[in-house]
Coordinates of C-alpha atoms in Angstrom, one line a residue:
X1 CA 0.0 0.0 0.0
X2 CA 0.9 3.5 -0.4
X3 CA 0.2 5.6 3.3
X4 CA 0.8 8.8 3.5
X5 CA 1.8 10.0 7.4
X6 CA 0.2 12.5 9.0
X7 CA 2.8 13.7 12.0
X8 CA 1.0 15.6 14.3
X9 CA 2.0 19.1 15.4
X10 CA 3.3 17.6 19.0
X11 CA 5.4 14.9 17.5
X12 CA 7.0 16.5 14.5
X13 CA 7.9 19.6 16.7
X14 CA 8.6 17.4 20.2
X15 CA 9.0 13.8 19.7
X16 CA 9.9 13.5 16.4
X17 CA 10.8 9.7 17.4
X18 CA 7.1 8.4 16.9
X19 CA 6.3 9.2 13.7
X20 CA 9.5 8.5 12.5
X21 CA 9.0 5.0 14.3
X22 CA 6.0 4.8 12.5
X23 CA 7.6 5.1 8.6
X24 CA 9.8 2.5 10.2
X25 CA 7.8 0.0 11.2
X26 CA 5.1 0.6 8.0
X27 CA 7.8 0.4 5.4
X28 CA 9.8 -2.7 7.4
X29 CA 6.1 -4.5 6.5
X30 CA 6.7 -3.5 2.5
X31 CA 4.5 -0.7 2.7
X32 CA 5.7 2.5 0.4
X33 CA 5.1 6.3 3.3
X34 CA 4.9 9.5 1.9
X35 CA 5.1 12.6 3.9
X36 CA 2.8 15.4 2.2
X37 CA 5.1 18.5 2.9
X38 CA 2.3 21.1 3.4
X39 CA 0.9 19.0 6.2
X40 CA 0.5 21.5 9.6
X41 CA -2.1 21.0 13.0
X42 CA -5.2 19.4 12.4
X43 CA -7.4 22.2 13.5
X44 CA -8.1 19.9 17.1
X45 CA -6.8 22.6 19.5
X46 CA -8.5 25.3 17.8
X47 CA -11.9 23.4 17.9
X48 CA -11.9 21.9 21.2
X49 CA -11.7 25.4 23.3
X50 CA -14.3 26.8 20.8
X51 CA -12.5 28.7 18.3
X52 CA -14.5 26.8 15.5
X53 CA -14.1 29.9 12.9
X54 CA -10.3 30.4 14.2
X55 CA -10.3 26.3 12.9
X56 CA -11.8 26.7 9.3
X57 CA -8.6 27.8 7.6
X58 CA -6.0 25.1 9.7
X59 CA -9.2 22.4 9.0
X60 CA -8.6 23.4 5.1
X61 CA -4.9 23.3 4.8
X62 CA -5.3 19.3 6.1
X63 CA -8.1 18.8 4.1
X64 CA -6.1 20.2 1.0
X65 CA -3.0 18.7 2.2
X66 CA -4.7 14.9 2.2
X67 CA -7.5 15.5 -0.4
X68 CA -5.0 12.9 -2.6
X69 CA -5.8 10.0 -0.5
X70 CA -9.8 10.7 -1.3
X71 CA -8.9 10.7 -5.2
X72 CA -6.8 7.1 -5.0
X73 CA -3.1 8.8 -5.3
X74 CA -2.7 7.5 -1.6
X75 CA -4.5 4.2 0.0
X76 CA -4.7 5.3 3.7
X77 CA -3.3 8.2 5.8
X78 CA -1.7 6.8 8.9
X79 CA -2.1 9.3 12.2
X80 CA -0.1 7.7 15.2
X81 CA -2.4 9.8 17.1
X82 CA -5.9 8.8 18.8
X83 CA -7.1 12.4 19.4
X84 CA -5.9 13.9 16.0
X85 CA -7.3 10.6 14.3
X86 CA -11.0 11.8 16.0
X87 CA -10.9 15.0 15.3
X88 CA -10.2 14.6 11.6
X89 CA -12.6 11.9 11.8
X90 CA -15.5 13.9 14.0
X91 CA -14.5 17.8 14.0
X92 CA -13.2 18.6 10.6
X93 CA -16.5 18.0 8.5
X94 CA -19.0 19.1 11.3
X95 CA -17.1 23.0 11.6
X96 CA -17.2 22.8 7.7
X97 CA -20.8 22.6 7.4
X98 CA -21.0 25.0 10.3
X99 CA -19.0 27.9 7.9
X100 CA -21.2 27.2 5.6
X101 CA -18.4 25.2 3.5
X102 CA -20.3 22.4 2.5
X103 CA -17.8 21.2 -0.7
X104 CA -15.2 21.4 1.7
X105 CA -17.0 19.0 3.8
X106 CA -17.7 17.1 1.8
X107 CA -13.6 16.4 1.1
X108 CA -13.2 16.5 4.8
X109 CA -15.3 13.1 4.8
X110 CA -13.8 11.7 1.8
X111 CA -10.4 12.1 3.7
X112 CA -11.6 11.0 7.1
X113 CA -13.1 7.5 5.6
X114 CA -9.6 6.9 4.4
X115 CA -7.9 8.2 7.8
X116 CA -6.9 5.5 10.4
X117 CA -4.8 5.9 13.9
X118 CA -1.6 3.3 13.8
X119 CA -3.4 0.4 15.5
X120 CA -6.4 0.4 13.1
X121 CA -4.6 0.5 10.3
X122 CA -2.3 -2.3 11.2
X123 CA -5.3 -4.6 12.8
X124 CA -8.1 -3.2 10.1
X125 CA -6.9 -2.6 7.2
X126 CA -3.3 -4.6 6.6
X127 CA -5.0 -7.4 8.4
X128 CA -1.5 -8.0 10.5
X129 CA -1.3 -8.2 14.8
X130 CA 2.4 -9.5 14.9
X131 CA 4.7 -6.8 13.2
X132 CA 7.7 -8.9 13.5
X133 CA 9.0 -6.7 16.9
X134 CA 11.3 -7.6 19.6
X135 CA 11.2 -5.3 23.1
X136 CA 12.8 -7.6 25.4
X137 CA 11.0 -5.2 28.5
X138 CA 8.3 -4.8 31.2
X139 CA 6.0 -2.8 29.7
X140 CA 2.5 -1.7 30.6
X141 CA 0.0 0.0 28.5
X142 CA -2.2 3.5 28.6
X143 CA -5.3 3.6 26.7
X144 CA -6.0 7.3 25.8
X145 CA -9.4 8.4 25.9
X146 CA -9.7 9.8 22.5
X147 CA -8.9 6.7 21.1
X148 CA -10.4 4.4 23.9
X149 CA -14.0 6.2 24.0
X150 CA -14.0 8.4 20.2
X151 CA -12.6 6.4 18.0
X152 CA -13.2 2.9 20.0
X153 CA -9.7 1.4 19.2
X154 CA -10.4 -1.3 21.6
X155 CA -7.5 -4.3 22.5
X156 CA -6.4 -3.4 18.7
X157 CA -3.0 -2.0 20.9
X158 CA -2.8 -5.2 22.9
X159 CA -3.4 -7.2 20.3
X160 CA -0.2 -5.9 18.6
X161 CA 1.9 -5.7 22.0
X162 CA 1.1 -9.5 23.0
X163 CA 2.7 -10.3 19.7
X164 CA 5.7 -8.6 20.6
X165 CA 8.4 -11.3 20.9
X166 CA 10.5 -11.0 24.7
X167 CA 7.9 -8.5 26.1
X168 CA 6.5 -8.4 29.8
X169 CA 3.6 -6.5 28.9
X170 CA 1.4 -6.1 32.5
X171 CA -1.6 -4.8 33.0
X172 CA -2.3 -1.2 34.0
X173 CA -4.6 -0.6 36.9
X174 CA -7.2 1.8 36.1
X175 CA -6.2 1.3 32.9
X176 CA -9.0 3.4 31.7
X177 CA -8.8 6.6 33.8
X178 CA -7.8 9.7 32.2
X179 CA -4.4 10.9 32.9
X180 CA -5.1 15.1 33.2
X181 CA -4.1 15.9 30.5
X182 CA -6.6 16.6 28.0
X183 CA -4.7 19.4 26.1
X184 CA -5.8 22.8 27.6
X185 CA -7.4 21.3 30.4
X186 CA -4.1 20.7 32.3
X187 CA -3.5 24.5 32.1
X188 CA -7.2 25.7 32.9
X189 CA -7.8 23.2 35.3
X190 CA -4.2 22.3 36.9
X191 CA -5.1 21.4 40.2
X192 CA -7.1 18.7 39.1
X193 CA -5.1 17.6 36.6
X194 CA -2.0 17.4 38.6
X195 CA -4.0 15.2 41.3
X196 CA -5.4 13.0 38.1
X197 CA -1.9 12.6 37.0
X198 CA -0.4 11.5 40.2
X199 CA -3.2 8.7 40.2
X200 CA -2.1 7.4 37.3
X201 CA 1.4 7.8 37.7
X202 CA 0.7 5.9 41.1
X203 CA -0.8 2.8 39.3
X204 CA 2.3 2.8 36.8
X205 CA 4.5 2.2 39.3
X206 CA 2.5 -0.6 40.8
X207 CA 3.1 -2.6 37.7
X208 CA 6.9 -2.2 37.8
X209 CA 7.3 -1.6 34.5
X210 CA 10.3 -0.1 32.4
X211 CA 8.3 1.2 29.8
X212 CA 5.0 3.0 29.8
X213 CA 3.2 2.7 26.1
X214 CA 0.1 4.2 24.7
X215 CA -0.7 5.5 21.0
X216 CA -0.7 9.5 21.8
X217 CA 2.3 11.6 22.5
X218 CA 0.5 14.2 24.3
X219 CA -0.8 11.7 26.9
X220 CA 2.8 10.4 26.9
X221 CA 4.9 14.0 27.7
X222 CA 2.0 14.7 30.8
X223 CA 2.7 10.9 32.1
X224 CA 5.8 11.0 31.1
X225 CA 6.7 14.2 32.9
X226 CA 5.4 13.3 35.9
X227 CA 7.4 10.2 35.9
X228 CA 10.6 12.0 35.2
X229 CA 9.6 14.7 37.9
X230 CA 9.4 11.9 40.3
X231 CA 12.9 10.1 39.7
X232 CA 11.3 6.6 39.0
X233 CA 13.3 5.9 36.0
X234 CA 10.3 4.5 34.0
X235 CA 10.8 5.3 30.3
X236 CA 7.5 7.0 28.3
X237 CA 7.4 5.3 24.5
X238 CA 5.1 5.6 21.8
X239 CA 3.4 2.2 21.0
X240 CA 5.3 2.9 17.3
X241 CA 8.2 3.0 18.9
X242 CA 7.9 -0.2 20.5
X243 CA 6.5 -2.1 17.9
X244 CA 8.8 -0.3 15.7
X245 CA 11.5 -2.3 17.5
X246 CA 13.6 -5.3 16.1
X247 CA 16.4 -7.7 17.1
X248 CA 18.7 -6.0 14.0
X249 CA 17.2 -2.4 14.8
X250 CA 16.2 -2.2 18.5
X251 CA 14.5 0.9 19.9
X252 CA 16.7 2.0 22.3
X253 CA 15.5 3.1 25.8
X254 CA 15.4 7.1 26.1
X255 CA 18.0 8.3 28.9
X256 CA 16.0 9.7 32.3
X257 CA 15.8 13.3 31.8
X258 CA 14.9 13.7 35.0
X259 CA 17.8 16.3 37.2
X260 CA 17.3 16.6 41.1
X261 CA 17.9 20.6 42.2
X262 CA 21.4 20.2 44.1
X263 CA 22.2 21.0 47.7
X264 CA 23.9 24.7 48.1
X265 CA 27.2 24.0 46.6
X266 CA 27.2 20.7 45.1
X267 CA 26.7 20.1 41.7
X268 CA 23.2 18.8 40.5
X269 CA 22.8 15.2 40.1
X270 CA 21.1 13.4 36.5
X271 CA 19.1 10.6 37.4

């Protein structure tokens, strides 16, 4: 098949490893990626604190960007994303019709039918649950709940990490909770959020896991962060990037990031 990648504005800017992960692990399968160059945000953001006129013009450039895929230059674009998967899938066409922009969303739909996050395409549509990996760690598994309750992904991501040859893959208590983040919701509502995240945080270190996994980076850097912040040495990694992962071309564990403030007049200390 012929996928073309859509990034997402947090990845290509911040964790560039996870979409790159994803060409990766698509093309080791003999699958040929593009990356459409005028690709930017999904509109998701604008459209989920109620700047649905703000979105129209961002919702057009992805619309225009991925129109090929509706005309057969492209078989399926590939988000390794669950929330920007949704909201091309449930946002783009509705604020269309809202401007009045009905052609448009009428492409917007011919885009989204065609638009899968990473575990649907691999499950769904290329019909495969073992990828051929190797991630010879304890690793426990974050459903996000853009992709858990909107799109409905399901075990498709466990599916795919059972498969994974030499995993520990152990199960997340309160797997289903959300995590805080919820984009502008950790800023607007950060008391909450930071007592959400510590919950979750909690129950990731009750599985003594190296590796914490789930299909959306902006779910990962909140998790993530609060993992680092705390010194427990547990590693955040896209589910691409695990899956991704091979005995000849092993994803290497990122270092901890994590640096304790110093005591007056000794140097700081990396964890």
């Amino acid at each position: 098949m012929r996928i073309a990648l859509a990034a997402t504005c947090i990845a290509d800017t911040m964790f560039p490893g996870a979409p790159r992960a994803t060409v990766r692990l698509l093309e080791r399968l003999g699958h040929d990626v593009v990356f459409p160059a005028g690709q930017a945000c999904c509109g998701q953001m604008h459209v989920n604190t109620g700047y649905l006129d703000e979105a129209v013009p961002v919702i057009r450039n992805h619309v225009t960007t991925f129109a090929p895929v509706a005309d057969g230059e492209w078989d399926a674009v590939v988000i390794p994303s669950g929330s920007c998967t949704g909201s091309v899938r449930h946002q783009q066409a509705m604020v269309c019709r809202r401007a009045g922009l009905d052609d448009l969303a009428a492409t917007a739909e011919a885009v989204s039918a065609k638009t899968y996050e990473l575990s649907e395409l691999l499950v769904d549509v290329l019909g495969v649950t073992d990828v051929g990996a190797w991630f010879p760690h304890r690793v426990t598994y974050h459903p996000t709940c853009h992709s858990l309750r909107m799109l409905g992904v399901g075990d498709r991501p466990t599916r795919l990490l059972r498969a994974v040859a030499d995993i520990d893959l152990v199960e997340l208590p309160a797997a289903e909770s959300c995590c805080g983040f919820g984009g502008t919701f950790a800023l607007k509502n950060a008391d909450t959020s930071a007592a959400m995240l510590a919950d979750k945080t909690a129950n990731v270190l009750s599985t003594e896991a190296e590796v914490l996994t789930a299909g959306d980076m902006s779910c990962l850097m909140h998790i993530g962060g609060g993992l680092s912040r705390q010194a427990t040495g547990v590693r955040a990694l896209h589910l691409a990037e695990v899956l991704a992962s091979t005995r000849t071309d092993p994803t290497p564990l990122p270092a901890t990031t994590f640096t304790r403030p110093a005591a007056a007049g000794t140097p700081e200390v990396a964890r």
